[in-house]
C-alpha positions as a Markdown table, in Angstrom:
| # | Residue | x | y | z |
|---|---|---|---|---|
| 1 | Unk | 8.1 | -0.5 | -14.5 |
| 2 | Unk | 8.7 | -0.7 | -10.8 |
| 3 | Unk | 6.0 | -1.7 | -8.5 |
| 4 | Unk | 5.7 | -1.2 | -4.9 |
| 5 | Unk | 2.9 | -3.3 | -2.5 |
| 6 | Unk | 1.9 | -1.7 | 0.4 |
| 7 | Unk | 0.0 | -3.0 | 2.9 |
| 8 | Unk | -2.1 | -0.6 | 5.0 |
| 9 | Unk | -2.9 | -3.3 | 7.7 |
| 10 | Unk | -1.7 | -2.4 | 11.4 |
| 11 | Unk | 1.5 | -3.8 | 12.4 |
| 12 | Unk | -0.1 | -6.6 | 13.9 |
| 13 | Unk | -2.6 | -7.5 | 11.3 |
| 14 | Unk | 1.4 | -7.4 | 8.8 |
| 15 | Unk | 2.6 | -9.4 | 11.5 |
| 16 | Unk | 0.0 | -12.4 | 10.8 |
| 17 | Unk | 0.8 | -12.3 | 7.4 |
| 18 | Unk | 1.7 | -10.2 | 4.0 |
| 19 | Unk | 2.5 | -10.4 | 1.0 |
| 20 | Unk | 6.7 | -11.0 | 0.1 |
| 21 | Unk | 8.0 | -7.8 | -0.5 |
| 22 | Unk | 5.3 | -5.1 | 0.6 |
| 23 | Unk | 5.9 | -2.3 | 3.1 |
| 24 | Unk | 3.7 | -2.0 | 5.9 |
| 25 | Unk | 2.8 | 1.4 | 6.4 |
| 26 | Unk | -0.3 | 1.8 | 8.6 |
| 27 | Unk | -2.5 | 5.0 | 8.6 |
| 28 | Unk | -0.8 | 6.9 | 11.3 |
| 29 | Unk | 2.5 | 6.8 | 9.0 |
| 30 | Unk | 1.1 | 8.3 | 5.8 |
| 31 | Unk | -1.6 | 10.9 | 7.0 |
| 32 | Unk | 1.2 | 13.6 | 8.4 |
| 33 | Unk | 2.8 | 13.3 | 4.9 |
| 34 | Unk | 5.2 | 11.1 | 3.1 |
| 35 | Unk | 6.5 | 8.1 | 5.4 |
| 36 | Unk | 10.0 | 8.0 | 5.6 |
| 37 | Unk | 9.3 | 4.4 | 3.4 |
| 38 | Unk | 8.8 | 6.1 | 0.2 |
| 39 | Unk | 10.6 | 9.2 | 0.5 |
| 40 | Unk | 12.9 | 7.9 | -2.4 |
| 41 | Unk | 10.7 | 6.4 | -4.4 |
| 42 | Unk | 9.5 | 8.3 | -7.8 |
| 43 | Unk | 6.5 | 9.7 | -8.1 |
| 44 | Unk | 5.8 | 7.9 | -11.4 |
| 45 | Unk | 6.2 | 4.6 | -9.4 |
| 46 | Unk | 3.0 | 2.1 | -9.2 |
| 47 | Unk | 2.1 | 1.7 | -6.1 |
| 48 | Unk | -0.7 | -1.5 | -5.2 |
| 49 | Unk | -2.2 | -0.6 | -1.8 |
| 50 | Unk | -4.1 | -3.7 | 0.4 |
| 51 | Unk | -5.1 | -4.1 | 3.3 |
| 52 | Unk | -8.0 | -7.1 | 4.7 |
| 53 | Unk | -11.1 | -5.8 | 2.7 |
| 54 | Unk | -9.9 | -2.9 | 0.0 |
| 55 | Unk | -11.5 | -0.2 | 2.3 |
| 56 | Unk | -8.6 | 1.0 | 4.1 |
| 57 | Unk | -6.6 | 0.7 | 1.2 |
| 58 | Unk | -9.2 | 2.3 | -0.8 |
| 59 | Unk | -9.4 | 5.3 | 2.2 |
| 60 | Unk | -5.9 | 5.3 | 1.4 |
| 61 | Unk | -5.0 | 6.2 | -2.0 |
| 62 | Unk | -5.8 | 10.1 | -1.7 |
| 63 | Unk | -3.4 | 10.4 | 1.1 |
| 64 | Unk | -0.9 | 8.8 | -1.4 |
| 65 | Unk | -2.0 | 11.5 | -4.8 |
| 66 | Unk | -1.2 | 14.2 | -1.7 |
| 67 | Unk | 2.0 | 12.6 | -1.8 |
| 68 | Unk | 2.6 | 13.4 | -5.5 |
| 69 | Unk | 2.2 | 9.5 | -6.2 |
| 70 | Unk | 0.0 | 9.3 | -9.7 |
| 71 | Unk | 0.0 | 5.8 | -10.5 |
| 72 | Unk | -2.2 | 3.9 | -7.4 |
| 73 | Unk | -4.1 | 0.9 | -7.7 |
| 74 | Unk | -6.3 | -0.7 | -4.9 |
| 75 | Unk | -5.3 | -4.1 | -4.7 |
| 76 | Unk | -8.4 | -4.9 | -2.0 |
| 77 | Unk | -6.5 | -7.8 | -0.3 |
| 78 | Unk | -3.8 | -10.5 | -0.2 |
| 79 | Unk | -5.8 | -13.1 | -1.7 |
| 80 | Unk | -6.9 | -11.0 | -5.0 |
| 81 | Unk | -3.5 | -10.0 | -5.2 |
| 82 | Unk | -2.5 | -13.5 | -5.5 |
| 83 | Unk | -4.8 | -14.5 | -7.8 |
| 84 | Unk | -4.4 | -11.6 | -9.8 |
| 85 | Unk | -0.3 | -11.2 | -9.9 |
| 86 | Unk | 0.8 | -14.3 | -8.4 |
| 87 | Unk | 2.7 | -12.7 | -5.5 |
């Protein structure tokens, strides 16, 4: 199954440092609807969401089910999704 890492972190905070591979779209992107980042990507599609603590990303995944995305995980930050998937 295809997974997609996105990092809610501002551009600067992505800047600093992110995980290989995950799409940085800050909150101003995805609360006036689907960011042009995802706008191919199926709905069915699981999406890990981090950003520095897991409460952004955690604030985030209801603007993503809005989206029609049903398979979200909060993957707090970079570090537990290293230690958890080795990315």
């Amino acid at each position: 199954m295809k997974v997609v890492i996105i990092d809610v972190r501002e551009p600067f905070e992505f800047a600093s440092g992110h995980i290989n591979g995950a799409i940085n779209i800050p909150p101003e992107k995805f609360v006036s609807g689907t960011p042009e980042e995802l706008k191919n990507v199926d709905k069915e599609t699981r999406l890990i969401v981090y950003c520095r603590s897991g409460s952004r990303s955690n604030s985030a995944i209801p603007f993503f089910r809005q989206m029609g995305f049903t398979n979200i995980e909060n993957g707090i930050n970079q570090d537990r999704l290293r230690a958890k998937y080795g990315v």
